[in-house]
Short mmCIF file of C-alpha atoms and ligand atoms in Angstrom, two decimals:
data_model
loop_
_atom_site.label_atom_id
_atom_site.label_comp_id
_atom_site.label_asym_id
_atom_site.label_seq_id
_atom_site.Cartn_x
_atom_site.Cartn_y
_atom_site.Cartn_z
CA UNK A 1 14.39 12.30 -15.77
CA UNK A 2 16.55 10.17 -13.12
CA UNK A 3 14.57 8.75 -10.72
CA UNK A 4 15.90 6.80 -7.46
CA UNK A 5 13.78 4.06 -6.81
CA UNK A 6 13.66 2.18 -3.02
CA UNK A 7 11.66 -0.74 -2.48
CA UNK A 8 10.62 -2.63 -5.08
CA UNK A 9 8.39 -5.75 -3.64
CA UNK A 10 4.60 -6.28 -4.90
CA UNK A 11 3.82 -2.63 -5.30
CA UNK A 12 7.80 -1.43 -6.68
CA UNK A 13 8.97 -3.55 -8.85
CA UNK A 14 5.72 -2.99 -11.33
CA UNK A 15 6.09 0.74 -10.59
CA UNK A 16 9.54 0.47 -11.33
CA UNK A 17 9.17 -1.16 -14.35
CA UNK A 18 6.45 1.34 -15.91
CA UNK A 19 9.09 4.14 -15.11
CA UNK A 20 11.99 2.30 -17.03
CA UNK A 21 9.17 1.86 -19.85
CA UNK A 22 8.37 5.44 -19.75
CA UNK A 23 12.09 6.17 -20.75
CA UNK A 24 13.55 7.61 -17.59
CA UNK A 25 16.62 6.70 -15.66
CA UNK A 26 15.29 4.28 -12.81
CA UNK A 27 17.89 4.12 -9.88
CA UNK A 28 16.78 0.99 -8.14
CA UNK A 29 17.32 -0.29 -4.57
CA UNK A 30 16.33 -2.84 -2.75
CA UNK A 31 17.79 -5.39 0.01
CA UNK A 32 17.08 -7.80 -2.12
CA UNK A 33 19.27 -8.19 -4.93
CA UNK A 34 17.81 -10.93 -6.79
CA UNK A 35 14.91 -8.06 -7.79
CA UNK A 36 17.08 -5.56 -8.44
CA UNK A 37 19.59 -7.61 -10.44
CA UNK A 38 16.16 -8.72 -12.76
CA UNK A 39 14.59 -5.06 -13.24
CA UNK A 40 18.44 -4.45 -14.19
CA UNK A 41 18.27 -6.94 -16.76
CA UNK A 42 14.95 -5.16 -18.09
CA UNK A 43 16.90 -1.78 -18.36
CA UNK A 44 17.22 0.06 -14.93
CA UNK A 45 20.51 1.10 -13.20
CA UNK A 46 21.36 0.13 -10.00
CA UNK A 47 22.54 2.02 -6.76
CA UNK A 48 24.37 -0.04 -3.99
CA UNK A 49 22.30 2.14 -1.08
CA UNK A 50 19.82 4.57 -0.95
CA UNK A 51 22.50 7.41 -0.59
CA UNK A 52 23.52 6.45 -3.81
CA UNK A 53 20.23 6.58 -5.50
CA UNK A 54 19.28 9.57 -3.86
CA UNK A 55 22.73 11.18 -5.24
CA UNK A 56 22.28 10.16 -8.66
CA UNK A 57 18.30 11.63 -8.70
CA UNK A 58 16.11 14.43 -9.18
CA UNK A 59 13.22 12.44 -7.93
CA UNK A 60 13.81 9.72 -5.55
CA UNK A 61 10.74 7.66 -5.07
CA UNK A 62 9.98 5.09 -2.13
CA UNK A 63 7.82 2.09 -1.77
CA UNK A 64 8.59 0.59 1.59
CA UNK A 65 6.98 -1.86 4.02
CA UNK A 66 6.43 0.41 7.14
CA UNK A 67 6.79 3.97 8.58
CA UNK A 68 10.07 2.17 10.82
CA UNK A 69 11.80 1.29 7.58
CA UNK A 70 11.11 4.59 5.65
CA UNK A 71 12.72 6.29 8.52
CA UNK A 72 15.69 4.28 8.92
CA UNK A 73 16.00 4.57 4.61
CA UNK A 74 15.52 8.04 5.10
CA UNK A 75 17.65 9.07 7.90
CA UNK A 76 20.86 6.13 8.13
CA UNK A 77 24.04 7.00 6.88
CA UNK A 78 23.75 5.65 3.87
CA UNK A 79 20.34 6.83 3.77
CA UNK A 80 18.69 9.38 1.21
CA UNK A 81 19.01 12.55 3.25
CA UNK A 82 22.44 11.85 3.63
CA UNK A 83 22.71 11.68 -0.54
CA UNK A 84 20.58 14.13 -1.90
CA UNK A 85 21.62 17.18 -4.40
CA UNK A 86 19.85 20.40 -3.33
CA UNK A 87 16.42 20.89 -4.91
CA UNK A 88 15.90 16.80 -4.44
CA UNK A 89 12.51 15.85 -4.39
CA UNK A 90 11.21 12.63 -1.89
CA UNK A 91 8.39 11.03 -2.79
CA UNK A 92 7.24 8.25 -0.32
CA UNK A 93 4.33 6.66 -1.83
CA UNK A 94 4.32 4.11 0.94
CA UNK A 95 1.47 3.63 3.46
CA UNK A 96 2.22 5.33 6.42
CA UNK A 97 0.78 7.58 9.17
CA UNK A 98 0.84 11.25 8.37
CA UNK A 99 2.91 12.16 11.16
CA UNK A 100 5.61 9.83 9.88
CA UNK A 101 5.53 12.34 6.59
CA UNK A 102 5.34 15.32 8.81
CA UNK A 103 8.29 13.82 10.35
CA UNK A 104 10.22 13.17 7.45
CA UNK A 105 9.56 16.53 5.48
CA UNK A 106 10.81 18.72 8.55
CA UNK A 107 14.23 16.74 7.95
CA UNK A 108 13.98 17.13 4.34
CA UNK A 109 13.46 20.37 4.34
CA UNK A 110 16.29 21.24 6.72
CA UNK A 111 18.53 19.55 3.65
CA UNK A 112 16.57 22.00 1.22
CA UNK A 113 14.77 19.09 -0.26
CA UNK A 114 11.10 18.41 -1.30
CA UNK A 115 9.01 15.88 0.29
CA UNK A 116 5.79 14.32 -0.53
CA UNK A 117 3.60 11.76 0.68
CA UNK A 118 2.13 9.98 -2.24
CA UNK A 119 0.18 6.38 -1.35
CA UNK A 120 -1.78 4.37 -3.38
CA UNK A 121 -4.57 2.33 -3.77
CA UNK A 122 -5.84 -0.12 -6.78
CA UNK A 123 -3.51 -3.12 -5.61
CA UNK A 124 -0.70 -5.32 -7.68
CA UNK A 125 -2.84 -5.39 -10.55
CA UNK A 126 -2.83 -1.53 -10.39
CA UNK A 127 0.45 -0.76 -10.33
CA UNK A 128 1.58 -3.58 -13.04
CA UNK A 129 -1.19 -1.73 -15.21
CA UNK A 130 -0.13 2.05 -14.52
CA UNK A 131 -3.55 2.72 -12.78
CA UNK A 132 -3.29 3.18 -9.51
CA UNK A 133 -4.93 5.79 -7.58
CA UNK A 134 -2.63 8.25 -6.02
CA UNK A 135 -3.28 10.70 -2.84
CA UNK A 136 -0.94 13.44 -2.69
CA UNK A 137 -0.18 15.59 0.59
CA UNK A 138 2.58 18.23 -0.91
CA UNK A 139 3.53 22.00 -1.52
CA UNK A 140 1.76 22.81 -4.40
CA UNK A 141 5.16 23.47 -6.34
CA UNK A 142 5.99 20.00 -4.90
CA UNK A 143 2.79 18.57 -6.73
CA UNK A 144 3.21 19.98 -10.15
CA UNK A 145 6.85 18.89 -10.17
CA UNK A 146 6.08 15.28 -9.27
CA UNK A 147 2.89 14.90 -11.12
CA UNK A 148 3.93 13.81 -14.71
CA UNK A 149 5.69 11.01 -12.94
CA UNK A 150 3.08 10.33 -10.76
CA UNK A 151 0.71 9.65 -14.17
CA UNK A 152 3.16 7.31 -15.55
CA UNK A 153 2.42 5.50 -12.27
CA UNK A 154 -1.27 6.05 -11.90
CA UNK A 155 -4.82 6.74 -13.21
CA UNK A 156 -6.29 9.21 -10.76
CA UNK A 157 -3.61 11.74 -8.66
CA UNK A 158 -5.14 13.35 -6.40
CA UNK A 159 -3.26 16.08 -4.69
CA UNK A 160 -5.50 16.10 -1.23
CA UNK A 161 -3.52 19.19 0.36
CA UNK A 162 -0.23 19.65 2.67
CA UNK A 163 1.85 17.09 3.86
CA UNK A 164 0.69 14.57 5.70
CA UNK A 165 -2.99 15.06 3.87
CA UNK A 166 -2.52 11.66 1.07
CA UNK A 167 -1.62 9.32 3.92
CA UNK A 168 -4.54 11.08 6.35
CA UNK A 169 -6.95 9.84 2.94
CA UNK A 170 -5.35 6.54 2.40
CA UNK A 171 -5.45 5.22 6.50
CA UNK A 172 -9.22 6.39 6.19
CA UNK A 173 -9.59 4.21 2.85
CA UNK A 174 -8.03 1.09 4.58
CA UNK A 175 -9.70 1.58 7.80
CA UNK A 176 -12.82 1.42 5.58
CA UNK A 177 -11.97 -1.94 3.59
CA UNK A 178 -10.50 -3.62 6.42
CA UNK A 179 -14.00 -3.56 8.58
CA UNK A 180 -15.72 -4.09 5.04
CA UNK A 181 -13.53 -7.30 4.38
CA UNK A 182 -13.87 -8.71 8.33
CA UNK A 183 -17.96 -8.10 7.52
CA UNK A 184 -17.99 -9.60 4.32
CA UNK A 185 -16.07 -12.67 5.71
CA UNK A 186 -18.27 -13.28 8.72
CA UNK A 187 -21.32 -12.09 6.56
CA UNK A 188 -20.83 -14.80 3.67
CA UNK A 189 -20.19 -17.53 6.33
CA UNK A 190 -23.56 -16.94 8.23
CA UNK A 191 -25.24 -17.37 4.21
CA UNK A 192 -22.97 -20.89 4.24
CA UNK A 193 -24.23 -21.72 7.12
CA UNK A 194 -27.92 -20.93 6.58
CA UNK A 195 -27.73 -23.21 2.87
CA UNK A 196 -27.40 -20.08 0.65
CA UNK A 197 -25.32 -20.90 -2.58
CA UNK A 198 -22.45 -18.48 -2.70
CA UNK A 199 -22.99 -17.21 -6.45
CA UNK A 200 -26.29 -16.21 -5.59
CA UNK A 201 -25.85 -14.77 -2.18
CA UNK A 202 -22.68 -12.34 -4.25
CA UNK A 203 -24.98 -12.09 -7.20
CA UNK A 204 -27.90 -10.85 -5.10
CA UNK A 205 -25.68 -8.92 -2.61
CA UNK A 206 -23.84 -7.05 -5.49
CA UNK A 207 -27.35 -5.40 -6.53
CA UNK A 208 -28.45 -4.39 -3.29
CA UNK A 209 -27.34 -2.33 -0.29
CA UNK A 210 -24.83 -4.77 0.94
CA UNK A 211 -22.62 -4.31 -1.71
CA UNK A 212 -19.13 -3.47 -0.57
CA UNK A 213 -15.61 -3.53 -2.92
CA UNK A 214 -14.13 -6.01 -0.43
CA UNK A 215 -17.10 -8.38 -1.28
CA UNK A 216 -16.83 -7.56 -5.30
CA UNK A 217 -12.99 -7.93 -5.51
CA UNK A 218 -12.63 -11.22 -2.94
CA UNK A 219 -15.08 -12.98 -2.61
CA UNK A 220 -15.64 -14.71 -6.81
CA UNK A 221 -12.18 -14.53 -7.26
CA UNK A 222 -10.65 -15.24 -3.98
CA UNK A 223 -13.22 -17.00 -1.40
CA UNK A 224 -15.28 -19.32 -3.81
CA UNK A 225 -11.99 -20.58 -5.77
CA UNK A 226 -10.01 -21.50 -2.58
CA UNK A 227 -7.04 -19.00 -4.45
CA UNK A 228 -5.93 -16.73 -1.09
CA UNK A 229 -2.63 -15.65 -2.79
CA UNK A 230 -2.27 -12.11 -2.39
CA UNK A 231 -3.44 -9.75 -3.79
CA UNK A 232 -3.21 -7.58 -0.01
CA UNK A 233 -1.62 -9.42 2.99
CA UNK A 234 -3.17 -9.68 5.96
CA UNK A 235 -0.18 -8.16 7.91
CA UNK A 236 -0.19 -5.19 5.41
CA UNK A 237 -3.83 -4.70 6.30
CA UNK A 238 -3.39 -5.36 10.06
CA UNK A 239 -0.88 -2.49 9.72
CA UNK A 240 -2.92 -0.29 7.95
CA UNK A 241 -5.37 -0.84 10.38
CA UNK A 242 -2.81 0.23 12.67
CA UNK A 243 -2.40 3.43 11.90
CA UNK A 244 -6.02 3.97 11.32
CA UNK A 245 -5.79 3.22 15.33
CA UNK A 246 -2.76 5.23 16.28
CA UNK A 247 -3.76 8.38 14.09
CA UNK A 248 -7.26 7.87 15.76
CA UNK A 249 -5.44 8.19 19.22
CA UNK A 250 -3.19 11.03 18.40
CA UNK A 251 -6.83 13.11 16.91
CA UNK A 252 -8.97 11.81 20.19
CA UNK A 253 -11.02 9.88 17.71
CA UNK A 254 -12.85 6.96 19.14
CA UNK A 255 -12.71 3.92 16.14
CA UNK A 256 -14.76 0.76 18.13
CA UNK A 257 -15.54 -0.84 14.85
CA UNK A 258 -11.63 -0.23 13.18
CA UNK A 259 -10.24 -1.60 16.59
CA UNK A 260 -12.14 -4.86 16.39
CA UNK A 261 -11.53 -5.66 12.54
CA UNK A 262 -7.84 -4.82 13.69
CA UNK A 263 -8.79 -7.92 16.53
CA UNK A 264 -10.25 -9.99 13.55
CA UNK A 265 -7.64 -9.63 11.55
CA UNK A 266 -5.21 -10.72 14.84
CA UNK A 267 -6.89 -13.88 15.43
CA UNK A 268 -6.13 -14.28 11.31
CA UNK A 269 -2.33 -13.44 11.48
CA UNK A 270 -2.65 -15.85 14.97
CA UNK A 271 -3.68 -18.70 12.77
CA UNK A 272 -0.50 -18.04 10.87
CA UNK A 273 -2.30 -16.40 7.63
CA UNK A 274 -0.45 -13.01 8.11
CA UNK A 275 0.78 -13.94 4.69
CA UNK A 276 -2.38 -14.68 2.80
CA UNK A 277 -4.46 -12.60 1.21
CA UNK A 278 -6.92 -10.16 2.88
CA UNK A 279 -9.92 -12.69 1.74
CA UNK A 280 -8.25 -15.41 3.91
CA UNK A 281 -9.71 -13.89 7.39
CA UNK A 282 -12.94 -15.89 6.30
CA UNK A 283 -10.84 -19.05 7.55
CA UNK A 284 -10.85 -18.14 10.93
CA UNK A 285 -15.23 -17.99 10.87
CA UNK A 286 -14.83 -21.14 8.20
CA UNK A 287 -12.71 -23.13 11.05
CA UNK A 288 -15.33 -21.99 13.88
CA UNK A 289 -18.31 -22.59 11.95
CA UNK A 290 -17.61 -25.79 10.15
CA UNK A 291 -18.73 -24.28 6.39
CA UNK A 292 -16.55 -23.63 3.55
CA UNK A 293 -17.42 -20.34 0.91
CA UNK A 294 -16.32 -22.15 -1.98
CA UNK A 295 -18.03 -22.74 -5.26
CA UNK A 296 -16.55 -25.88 -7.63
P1 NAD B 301 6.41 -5.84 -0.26
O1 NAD B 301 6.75 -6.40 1.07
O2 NAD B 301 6.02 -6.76 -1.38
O3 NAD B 301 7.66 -4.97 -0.81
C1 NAD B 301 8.48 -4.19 0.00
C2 NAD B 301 9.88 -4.17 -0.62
O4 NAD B 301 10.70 -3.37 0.23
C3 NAD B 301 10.53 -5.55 -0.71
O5 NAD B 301 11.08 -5.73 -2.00
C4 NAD B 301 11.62 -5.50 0.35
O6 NAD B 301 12.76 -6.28 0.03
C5 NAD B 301 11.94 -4.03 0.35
N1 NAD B 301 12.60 -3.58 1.58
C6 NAD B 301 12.32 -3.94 2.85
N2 NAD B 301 13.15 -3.30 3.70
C7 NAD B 301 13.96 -2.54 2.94
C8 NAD B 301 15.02 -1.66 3.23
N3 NAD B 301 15.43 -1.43 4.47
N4 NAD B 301 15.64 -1.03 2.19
C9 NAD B 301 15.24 -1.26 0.91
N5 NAD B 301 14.25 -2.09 0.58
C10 NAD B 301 13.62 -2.72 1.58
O7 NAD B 301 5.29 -4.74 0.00
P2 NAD B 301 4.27 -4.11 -1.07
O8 NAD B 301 3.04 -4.96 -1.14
O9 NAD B 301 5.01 -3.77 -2.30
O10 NAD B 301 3.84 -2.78 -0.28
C11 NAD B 301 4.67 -1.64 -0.23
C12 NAD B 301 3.90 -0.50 0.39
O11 NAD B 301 2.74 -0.23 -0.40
C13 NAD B 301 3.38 -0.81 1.81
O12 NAD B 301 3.51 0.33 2.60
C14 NAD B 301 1.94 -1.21 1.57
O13 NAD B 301 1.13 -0.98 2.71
C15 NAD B 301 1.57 -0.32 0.40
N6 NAD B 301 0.49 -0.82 -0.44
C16 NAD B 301 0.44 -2.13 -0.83
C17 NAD B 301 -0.61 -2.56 -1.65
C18 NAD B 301 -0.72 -4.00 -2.10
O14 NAD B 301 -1.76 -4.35 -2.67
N7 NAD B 301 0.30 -4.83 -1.91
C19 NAD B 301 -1.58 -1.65 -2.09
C20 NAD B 301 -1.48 -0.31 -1.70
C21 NAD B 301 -0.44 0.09 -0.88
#
């Protein structure tokens, strides 16, 4: 199949990769060439804009920052709606709020295009290994069109309903592990603090009703070695958090606890660590508190 391909960063350029693996013709942009000049090297084709990759594709697939930057990608001149063959299918399977996909599937579908909203969860290490999880919001003929790509891509697909419905799933997943990583942080800090070893405050933790992913993914590998390379940035999960915020404001939802592990993770991306891993918010309670989480 030919496949456009736009963004390929952390999350892309693994996704990418396991598509040009799979045998299928990988159209790849991305502003920055040095990335698409490599996965070129490793046997995709290139496209000078997203126009260009949409007008070479059946699927076009995006993997973008922010909802601000899949709009402009979508909707510029040299954008995909402006490239597309009839009976295109758009798959954005970045994070973004589901009225951005709402938004972007009216225009598609005014071009006679497909569009579904497809994010992910399961990290880097996810999509370098083909398992990610996958939420799906799409016409049902949408889904079983896209969904032999999507396994290439991913473990578990999940297609969650219309539209709009993966990205309503995956901003109620983040909103979830951001307040669980803000907790674990200030949680493992008061154990510092109070003489606990870390091993055995995770150890203990891990078998009892405590437990949380954020504290089973970052705080061995990430927190006790020092090692706060992400992984999940900070800003990406300040922005997930975010939308968690504005879709609860659009839906009259109050979210006290999301809007103040959006706060905590300010004061992180205040200390400059925007660029660090999730885990790294324990620096902020680490500065305050005089302790360090570290084991070795
Ligand atoms: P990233 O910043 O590493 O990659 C984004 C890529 O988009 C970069 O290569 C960048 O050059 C490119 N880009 C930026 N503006 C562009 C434009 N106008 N046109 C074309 N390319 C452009 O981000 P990432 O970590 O790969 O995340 C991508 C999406 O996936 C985000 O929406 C993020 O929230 C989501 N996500 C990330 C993770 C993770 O663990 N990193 C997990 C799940 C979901």
């Amino acid at each position: 199949m030919r496949i456009g391909f736009i963004g390929v960063g952390a999350m892309g350029k693994p996704m990418a990769q396991n598509l040009i693996k799979a045998a299928h013709d990988v159209y790849i942009y991305d502003i920055n060439q040095a990335v698409v000049a490599e996965l070129a090297s490793r046997g995709g084709l290139t496209a000078a804009t997203p126009k260009e990759a949409a007008s070479r594709a059946e699927i076009v697939i995006t993997m973008l920052p922010n909802a601000a930057i899949v709009e402009d990608t979508m909707t510029a001149d040299n954008g995909i709606l402006a490239g597309g063959n009839p009976g295109l299918t758009i798959v954005d399977m970045s994070s973004v709020a589901p009225r951005t996909s709402l938004k972007m599937a009216a225009l598609a579908k005014q071009r006679g295009f497909q569009y579904a909203d497809a994010p992910v969860s399961g990290g880097v290490a996810g999509a370098d290994a083909g398992t990610l999880t996958i939420m799906v919001g799409a016409e049902p003929d949408t889904f079983r069109q896209i969904e032999p790509v999507l396994q290439i891509l991913g473990k578990k697909i999940y297609h969650v309903g219309p539209v709009g419905s993966g990205d309503a799933i995956k901003v109620v997943n983040n909103l979830l592990l951001g307040v669980h990583m803000a907790a674990a942080a200030e949680a493992l800090v008061l154990g510092a603090k109070a003489g606990l070893n870390p091993e055995v405050m995770l150890e203990i933790i891990k078998e009892s009703s405590g437990r949380s992913y954020a504290l089973e993914a970052k705080a061995a590998n990430f927190i006790f070695k020092g090692n706060f390379t992400p992984g999940f940035a900070i800003d990406l999960q300040y922005k997930d958090l975010e939308l968690a915020v504005e879709t609860g404001k659009n839906l009259g939802v109050p979210l006290p606890v999301g809007n103040l592990a959006q706060q905590i993770f300010e004061m992180s991306r205040a200390k400059g660590l925007g660029r660090e891993d999730i885990s790294a918010v324990i620096k902020v309670w680490e500065e305050l508190t005089g302790v360090q989480v570290r084991t070795g």
